Coordinates of C-alpha atoms in Angstrom, one line a residue:
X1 CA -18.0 34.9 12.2
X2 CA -21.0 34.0 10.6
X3 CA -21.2 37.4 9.3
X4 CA -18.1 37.1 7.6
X5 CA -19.4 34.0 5.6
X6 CA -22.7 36.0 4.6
X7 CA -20.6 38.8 3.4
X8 CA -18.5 36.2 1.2
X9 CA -21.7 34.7 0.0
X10 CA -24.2 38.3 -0.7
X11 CA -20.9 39.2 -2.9
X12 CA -20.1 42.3 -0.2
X13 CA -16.4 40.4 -0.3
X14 CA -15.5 40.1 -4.0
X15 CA -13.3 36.7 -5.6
X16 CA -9.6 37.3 -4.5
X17 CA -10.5 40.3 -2.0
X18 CA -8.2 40.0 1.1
X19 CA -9.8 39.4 4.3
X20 CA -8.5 41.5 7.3
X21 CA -6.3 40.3 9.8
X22 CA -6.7 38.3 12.3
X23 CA -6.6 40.7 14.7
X24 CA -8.8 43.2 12.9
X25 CA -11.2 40.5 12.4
X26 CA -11.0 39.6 16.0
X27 CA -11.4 43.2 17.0
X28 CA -13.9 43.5 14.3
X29 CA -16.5 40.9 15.6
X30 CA -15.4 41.0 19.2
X31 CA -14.1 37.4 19.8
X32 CA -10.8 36.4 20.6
X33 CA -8.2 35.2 17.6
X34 CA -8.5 31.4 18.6
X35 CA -12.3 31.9 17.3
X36 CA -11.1 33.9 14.0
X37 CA -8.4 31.4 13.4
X38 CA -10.5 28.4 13.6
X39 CA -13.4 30.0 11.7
X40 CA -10.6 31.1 8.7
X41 CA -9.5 27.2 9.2
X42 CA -13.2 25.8 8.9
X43 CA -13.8 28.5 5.7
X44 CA -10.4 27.3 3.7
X45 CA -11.7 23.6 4.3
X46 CA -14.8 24.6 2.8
X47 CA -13.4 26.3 -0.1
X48 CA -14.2 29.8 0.6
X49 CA -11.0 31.3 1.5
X50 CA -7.1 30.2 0.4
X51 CA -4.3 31.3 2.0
X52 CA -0.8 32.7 0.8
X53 CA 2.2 32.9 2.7
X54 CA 5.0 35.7 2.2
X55 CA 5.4 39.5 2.2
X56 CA 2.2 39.6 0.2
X57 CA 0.5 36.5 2.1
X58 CA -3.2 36.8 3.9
X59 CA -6.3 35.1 3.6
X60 CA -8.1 36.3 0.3
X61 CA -12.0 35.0 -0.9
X62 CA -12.2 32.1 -3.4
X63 CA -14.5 30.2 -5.5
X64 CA -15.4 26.9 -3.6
X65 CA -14.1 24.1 -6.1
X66 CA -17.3 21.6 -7.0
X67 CA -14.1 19.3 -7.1
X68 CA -13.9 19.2 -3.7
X69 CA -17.5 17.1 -3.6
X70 CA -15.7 14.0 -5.5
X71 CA -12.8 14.4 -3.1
X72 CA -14.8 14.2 0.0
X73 CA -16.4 11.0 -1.9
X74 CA -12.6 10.0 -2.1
X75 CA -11.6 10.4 1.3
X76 CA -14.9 8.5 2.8
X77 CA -14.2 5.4 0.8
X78 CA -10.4 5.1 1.7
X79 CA -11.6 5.7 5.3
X80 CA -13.9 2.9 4.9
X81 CA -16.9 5.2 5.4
X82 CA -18.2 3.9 2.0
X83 CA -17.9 0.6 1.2
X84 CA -17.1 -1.2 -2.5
X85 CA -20.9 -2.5 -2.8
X86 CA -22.2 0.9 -2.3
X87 CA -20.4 2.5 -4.3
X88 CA -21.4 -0.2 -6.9
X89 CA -25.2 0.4 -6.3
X90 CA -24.7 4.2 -6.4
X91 CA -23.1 3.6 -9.8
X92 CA -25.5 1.4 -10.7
X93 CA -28.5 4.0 -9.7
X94 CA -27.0 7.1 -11.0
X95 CA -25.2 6.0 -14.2
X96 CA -28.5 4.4 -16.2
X97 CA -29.7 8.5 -15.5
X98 CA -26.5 9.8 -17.3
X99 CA -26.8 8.3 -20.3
X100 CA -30.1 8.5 -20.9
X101 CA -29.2 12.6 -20.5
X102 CA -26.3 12.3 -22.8
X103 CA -28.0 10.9 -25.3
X104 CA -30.2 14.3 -25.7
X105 CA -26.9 16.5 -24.9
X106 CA -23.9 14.7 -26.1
X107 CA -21.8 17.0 -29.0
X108 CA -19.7 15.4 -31.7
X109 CA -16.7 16.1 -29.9
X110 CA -18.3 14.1 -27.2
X111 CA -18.5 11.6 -29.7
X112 CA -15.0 11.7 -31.0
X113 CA -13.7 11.7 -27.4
X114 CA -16.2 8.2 -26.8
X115 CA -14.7 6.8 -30.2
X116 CA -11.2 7.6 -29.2
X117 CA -11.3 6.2 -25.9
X118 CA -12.8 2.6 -27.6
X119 CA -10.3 2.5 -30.3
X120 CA -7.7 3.4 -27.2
X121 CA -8.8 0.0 -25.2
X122 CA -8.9 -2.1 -28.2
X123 CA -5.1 -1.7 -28.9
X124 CA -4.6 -2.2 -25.3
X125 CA -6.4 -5.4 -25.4
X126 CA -4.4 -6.6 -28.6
X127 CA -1.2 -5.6 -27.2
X128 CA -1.9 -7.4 -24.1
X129 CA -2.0 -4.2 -21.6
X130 CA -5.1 -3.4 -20.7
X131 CA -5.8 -0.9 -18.4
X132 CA -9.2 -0.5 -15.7
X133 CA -8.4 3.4 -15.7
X134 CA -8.9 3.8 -19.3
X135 CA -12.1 1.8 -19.9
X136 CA -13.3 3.6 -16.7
X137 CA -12.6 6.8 -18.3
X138 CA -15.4 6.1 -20.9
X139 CA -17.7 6.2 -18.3
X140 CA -16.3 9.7 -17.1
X141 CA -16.8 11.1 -21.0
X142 CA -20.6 9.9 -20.4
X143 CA -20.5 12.4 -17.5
X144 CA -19.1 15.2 -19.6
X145 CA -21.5 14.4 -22.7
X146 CA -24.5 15.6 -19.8
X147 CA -22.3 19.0 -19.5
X148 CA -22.8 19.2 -16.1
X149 CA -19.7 19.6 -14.1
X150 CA -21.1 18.1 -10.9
X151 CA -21.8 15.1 -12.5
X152 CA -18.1 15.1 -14.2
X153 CA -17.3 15.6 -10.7
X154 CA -18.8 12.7 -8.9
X155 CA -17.8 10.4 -11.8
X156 CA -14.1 11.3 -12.0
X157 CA -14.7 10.5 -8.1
X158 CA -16.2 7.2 -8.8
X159 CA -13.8 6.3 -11.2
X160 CA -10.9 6.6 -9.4
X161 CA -12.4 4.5 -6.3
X162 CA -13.4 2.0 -8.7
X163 CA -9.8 1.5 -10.1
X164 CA -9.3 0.2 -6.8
X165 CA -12.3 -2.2 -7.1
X166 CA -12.0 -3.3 -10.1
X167 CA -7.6 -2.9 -10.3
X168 CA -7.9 -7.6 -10.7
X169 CA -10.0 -7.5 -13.8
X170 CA -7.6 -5.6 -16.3
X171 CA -5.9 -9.3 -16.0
X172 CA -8.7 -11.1 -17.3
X173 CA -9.0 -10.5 -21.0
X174 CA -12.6 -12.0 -21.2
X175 CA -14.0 -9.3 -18.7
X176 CA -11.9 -6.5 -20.7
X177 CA -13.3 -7.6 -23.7
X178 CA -17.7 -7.7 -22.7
X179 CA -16.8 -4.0 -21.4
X180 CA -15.4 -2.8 -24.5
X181 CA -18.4 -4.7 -26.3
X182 CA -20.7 -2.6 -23.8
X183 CA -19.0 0.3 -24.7
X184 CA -19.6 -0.2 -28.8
X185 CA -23.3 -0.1 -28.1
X186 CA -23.5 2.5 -25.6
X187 CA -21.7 4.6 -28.2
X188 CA -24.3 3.2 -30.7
X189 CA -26.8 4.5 -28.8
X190 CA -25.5 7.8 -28.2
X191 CA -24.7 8.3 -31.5
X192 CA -28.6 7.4 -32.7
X193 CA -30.0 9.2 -29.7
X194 CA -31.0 5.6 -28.3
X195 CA -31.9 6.9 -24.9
X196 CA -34.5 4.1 -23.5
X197 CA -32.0 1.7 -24.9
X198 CA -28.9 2.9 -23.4
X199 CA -30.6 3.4 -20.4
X200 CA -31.6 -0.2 -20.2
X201 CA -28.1 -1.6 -21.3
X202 CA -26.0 0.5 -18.6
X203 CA -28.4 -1.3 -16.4
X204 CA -27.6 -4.3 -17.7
X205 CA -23.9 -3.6 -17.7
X206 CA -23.8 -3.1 -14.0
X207 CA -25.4 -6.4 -13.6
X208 CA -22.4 -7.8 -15.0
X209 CA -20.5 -5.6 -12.9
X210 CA -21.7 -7.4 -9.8
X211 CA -21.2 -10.5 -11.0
X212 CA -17.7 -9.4 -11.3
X213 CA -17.8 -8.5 -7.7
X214 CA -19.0 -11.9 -6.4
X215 CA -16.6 -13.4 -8.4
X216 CA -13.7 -11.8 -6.9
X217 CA -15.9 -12.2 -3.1
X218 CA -15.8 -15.8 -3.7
X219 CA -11.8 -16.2 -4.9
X220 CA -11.0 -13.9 -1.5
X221 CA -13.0 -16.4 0.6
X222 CA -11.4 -19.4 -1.3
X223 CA -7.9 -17.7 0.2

C-alpha cells in the first residue's frame, strides 16, 4: 500500500478523488482486504483519506489538517504523556521566538485584534469574571501576528492545555491583573516594533508563570 500513499503524495490521486474499493485495491496490490482496510484506517488517521458513508459513500483523498499536530499535542497531555512543567518550558522556549517574529510581521488588524482582546480582560476584571481562556487567547493572536498556521496551530494547542493549568488563577485578581499589565507592554512593543524587548519581557513573563506553578505545587502539598 505504500504505493497508494506515493500516488496521494506525487498528486497521481487528485484532492477529493475516490479511491477504489476495497476489493479492487486488494486485487490491485495483491494483498488480502484486512491489509487494505487497515492501511485505509492508518491513512484516515493521518489525514490523507476521509470517508463518507451512503449511496455515494467511499474513501476519497484529502488535505491532511496541520490542525491535527495541536490535537495530537492534546491528546498526549490528557494521557499524561506530557506533563504541566513541560508544557510550561516548551512555552517558555518557543513563545520569547514568536514575538520577536511578530513584531516584524504583525498587521494592524493584528493589532486591533491584540487591543480588543486587552480591553476584553479589563471589563472582565472590573466586573469581577475573569476568564484564563480569554487572556490566553492573546497569546494565540501573538501566533497569528507571525502568519504561520503551524504556529497558530501549536498555540491554540497550548492554550487550551494550559486552561487546564492555569483554570485556579482566573480567581486570583492579583495574578489576572500582572498578566493583563504584561499584555499592555507586549502590545507596546509590537506596536513600536520592540522586538529585543518583547523578546526579553515574554521571558520574563514566563518567569512569573512558574512562580504561579510553585505556588499552586506548594497549596496541593499543603492539602
Amino acid at each position: 500500500m505504500v504505493i497508494l500513499e506515493q500516488s496521494l503524495r506525487d498528486g497521481s490521486l487528485k484532492l477529493g478523488d475516490k479511491l477504489p474499493t476495497e476489493e479492487r485495491l486488494a486485487t490491485q496490490f495483491k494483498v488480502s482486504k484486512v491489509a487494505v482496510r487497515e492501511a485505509l484506517r492508518e491513512m484516515e488517521t493521518r489525514g490523507m483519506i476521509r470517508k463518507k458513508r451512503g449511496m455515494y459513500g467511499g474513501s476519497f483523498v484529502s488535505a491532511p489538517d496541520v490542525k491535527r499536530v495541536g490535537d495530537s499535542m492534546i491528546s498526549c497531555f490528557q494521557f499524561g504523556t506530557l506533563t504541566r512543567d513541560e508544557i510550561i518550558d516548551f512555552r517558555q522556549t518557543l513563545e520569547p521566538v514568536l514575538i520577536k517574529k511578530a513584531v516584524r510581521l504583525r498587521t494592524p488588524e493584528d493589532l486591533d485584534a491584540m487591543k480588543a482582546n486587552i480591553k476584553a480582560c479589563e471589563d472582565d476584571l472590573a466586573r469581577g469574571s475573569t476568564s484564563v481562556s480569554r487572556h490566553i487567547q492573546f497569546h494565540i493572536l501573538i501566533a497569528k501576528a507571525c502568519h504561520n498556521q503551524l504556529f497558530t496551530a501549536v498555540m491554540e494547542a497550548i492554550s487550551e492545555i494550559f486552561e487546564d493549568i492555569a483554570k485556579t488563577w482566573q480567581d486570583d485578581r492579583v495574578k489576572m491583573q500582572k498578566d493583563i499589565d504584561f499584555n499592555h507592554k507586549f502590545y507596546e512593543c509590537l506596536l513600536n516594533r520592540q522586538g529585543e524587548e518583547a523578546e526579553k519581557l515574554m521571558s520574563e513573563h514566563f518567569e512569573l508563570t512558574k512562580a504561579f506553578r510553585r505556588e499552586d505545587l506548594k497549596k496541593s502539598q499543603l492539602k
